CSV table of C-alpha atoms in Angstrom, one decimal:
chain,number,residue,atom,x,y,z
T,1,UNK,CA,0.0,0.0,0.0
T,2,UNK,CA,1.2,3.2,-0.9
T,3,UNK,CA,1.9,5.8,1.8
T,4,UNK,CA,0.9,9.1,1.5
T,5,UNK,CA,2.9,10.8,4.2
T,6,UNK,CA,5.8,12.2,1.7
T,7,UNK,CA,3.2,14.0,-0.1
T,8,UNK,CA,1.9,15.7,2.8
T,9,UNK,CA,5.4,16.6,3.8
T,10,UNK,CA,5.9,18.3,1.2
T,11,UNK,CA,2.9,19.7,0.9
T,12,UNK,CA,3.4,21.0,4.0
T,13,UNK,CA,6.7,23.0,3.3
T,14,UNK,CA,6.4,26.8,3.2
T,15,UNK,CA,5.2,27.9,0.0
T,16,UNK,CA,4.3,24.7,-1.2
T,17,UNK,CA,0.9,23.6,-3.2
T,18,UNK,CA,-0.3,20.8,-5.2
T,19,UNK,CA,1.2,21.8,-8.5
T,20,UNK,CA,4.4,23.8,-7.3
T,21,UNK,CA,6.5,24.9,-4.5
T,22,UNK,CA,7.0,28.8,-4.9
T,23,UNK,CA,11.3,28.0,-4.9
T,24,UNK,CA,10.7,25.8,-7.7
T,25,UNK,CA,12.9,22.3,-6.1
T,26,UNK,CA,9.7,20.4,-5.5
T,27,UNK,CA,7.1,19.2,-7.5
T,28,UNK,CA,4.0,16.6,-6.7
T,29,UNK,CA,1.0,14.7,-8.8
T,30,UNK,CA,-2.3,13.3,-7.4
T,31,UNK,CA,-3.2,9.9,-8.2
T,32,UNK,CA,0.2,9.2,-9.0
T,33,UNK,CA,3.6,8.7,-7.5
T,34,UNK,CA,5.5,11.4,-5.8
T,35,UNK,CA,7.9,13.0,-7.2
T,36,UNK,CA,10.2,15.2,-5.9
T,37,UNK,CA,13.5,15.9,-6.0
T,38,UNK,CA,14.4,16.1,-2.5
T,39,UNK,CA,11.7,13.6,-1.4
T,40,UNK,CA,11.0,10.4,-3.5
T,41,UNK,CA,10.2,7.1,-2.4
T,42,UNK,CA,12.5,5.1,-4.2
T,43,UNK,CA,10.0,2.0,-3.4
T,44,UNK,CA,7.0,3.7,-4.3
T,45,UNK,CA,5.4,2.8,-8.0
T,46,UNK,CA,5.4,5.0,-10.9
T,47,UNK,CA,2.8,6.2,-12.8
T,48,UNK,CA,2.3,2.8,-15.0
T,49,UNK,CA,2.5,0.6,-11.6
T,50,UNK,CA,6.1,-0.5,-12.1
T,51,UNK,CA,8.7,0.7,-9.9
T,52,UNK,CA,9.7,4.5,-11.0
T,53,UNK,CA,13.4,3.6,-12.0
T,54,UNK,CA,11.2,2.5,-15.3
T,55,UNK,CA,9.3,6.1,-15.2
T,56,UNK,CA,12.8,8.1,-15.0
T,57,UNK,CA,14.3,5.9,-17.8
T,58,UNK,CA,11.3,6.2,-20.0
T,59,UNK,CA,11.7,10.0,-19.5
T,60,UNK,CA,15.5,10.1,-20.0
T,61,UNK,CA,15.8,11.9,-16.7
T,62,UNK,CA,19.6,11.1,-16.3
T,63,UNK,CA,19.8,13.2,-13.0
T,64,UNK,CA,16.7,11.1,-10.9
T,65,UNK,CA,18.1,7.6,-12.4
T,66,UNK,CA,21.1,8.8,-10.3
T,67,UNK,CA,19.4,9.5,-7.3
T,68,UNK,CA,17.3,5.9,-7.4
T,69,UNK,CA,20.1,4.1,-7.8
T,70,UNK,CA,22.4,6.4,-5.2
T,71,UNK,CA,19.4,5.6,-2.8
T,72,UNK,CA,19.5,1.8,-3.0
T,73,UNK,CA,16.7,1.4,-6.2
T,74,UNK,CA,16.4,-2.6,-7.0
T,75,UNK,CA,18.2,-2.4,-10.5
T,76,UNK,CA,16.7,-5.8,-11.7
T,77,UNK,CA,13.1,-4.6,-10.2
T,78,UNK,CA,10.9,-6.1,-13.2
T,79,UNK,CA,8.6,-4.0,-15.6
T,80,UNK,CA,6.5,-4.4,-18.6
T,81,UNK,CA,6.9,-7.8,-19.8
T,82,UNK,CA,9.2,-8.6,-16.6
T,83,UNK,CA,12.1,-6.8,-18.1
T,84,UNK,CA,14.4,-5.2,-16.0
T,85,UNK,CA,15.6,-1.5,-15.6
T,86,UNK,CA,18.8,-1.8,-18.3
T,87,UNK,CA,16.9,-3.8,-20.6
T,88,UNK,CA,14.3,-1.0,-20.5
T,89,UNK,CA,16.9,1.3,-22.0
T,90,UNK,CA,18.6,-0.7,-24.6
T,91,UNK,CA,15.2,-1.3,-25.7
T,92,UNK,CA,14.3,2.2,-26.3
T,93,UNK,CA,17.8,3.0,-27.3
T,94,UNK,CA,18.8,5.0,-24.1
T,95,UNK,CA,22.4,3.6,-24.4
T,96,UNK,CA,23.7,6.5,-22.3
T,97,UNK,CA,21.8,4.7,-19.1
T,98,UNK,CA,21.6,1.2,-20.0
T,99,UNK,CA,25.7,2.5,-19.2
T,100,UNK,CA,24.7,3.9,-16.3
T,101,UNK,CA,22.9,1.3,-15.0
T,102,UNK,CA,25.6,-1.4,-16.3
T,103,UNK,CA,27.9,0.7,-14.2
T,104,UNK,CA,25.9,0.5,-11.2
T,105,UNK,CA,25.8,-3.1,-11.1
T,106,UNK,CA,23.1,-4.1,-13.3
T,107,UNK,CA,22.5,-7.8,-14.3
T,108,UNK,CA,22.4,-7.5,-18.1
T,109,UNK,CA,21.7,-11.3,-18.7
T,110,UNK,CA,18.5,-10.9,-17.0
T,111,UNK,CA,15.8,-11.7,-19.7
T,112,UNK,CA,12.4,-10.9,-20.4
T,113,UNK,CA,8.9,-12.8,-20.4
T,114,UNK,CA,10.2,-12.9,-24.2
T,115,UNK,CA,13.7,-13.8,-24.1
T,116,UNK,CA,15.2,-11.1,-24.9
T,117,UNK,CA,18.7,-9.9,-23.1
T,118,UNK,CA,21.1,-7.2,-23.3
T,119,UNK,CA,23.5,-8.3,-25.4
T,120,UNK,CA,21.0,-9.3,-28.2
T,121,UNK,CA,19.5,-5.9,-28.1
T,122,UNK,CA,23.0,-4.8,-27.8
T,123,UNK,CA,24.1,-7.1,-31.1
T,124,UNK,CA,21.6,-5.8,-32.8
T,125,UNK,CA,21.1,-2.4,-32.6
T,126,UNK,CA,22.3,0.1,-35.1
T,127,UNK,CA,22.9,3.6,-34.2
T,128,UNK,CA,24.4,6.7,-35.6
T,129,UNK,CA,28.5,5.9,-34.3
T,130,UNK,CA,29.1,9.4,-34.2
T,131,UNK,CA,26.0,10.6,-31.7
T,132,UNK,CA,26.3,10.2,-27.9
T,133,UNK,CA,23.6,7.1,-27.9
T,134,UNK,CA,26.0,5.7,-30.5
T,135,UNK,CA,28.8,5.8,-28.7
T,136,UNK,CA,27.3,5.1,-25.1
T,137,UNK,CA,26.1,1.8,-27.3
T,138,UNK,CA,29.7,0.9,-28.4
T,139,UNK,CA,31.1,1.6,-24.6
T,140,UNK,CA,28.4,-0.9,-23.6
T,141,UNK,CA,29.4,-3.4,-26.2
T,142,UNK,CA,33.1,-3.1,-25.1
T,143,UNK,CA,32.1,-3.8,-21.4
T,144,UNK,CA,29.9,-6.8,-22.7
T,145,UNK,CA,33.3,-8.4,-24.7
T,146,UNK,CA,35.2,-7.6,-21.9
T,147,UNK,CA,32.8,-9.9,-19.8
T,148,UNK,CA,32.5,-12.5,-22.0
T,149,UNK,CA,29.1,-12.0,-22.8
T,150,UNK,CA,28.8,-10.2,-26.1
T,151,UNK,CA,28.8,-13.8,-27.4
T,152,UNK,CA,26.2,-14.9,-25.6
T,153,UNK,CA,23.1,-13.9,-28.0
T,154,UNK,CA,20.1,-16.5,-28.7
T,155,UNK,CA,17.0,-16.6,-30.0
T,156,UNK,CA,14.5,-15.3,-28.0
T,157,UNK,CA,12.8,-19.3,-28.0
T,158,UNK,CA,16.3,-21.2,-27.0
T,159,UNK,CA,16.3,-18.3,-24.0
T,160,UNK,CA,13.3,-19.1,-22.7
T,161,UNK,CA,13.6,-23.1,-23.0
T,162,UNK,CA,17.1,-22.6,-21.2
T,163,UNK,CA,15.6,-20.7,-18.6
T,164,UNK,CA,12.7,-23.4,-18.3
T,165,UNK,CA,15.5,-25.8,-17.9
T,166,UNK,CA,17.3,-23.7,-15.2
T,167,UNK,CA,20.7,-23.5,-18.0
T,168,UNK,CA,20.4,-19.6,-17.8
T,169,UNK,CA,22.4,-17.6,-17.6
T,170,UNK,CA,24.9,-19.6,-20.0
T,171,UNK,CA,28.8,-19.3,-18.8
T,172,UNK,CA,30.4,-16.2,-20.2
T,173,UNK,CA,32.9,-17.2,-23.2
């Protein structure tokens, strides 16, 4: 259950109101998840239901991805189609965090409901070399050979039967 007391808080700060604070550092929603950038409930759900790592992502907010995952946010929390947080941003080409989140400790051979991991998306995508996703896409690629897993792509089928079968993750190469 969701716990209203960090809204009051900050609705309760001088100057505050349900849209915006007068010194412009807070912000708040009804019917939604706090959000705030002094106060936010790292546990609390976002405004699909998932856990809000996958909200900030989806908005590209570099600066609160930081801040979930500086305050302890569950990096392989699972998301639409039980995908995970990095897999979330390969997926909608956010390179620059899938690094970030790589960085941080994220498990990028966690796959989704459909089988589909980091590398493949990794494998597969093609991106301008020369733009900053591009080359936040190459740095990721360099820390998957250097881990041995850049190899590891299947089809999305032979993941899921090898995760039926408890053989996944496969040994890096």
């Amino acid at each position: 259950m969701y716990s209203y007391i960090p809204l009051i808080a900050l609705l309760l700060l001088p100057g505050c109101g349900l849209k915006q604070c007068q010194n412009g550092q807070h912000s708040a929603s009804i019917g939604g998840s706090v959000i705030a950038d002094i106060i936010e409930n790292r546990d609390a759900p976002g405004r699909e239901g998932h856990p809000q790592i996958f909200e900030a992502i989806e908005d590209r907010n570099h600066d609160r991805v930081a801040r979930l995952i500086a305050s302890g946010a569950n990096l392989e929390a699972r998301g639409y189609a039980q995908g995970t947080p990095i897999l979330k941003a390969a997926l909608t080409h956010n390179w620059t965090m899938a690094e970030m989140l790589l960085a941080a400790g994220a498990n990028p051979m966690v796959p989704d409901e459909f089988g589909i991991t980091l590398p493949a998306v990794a494998a597969r995508s093609r991106l301008n070399p020369e733009s900053d996703e591009g080359q936040a896409l190459a740095r990721v690629r360099k820390i998957l050979v250097e881990r041995g897993l850049i190899g590891l792509v299947f089809p999305p089928d032979q993941v899921r039967a090898m995760v039926a079968e408890g053989r996944w993750p496969p040994d890096p190469q």
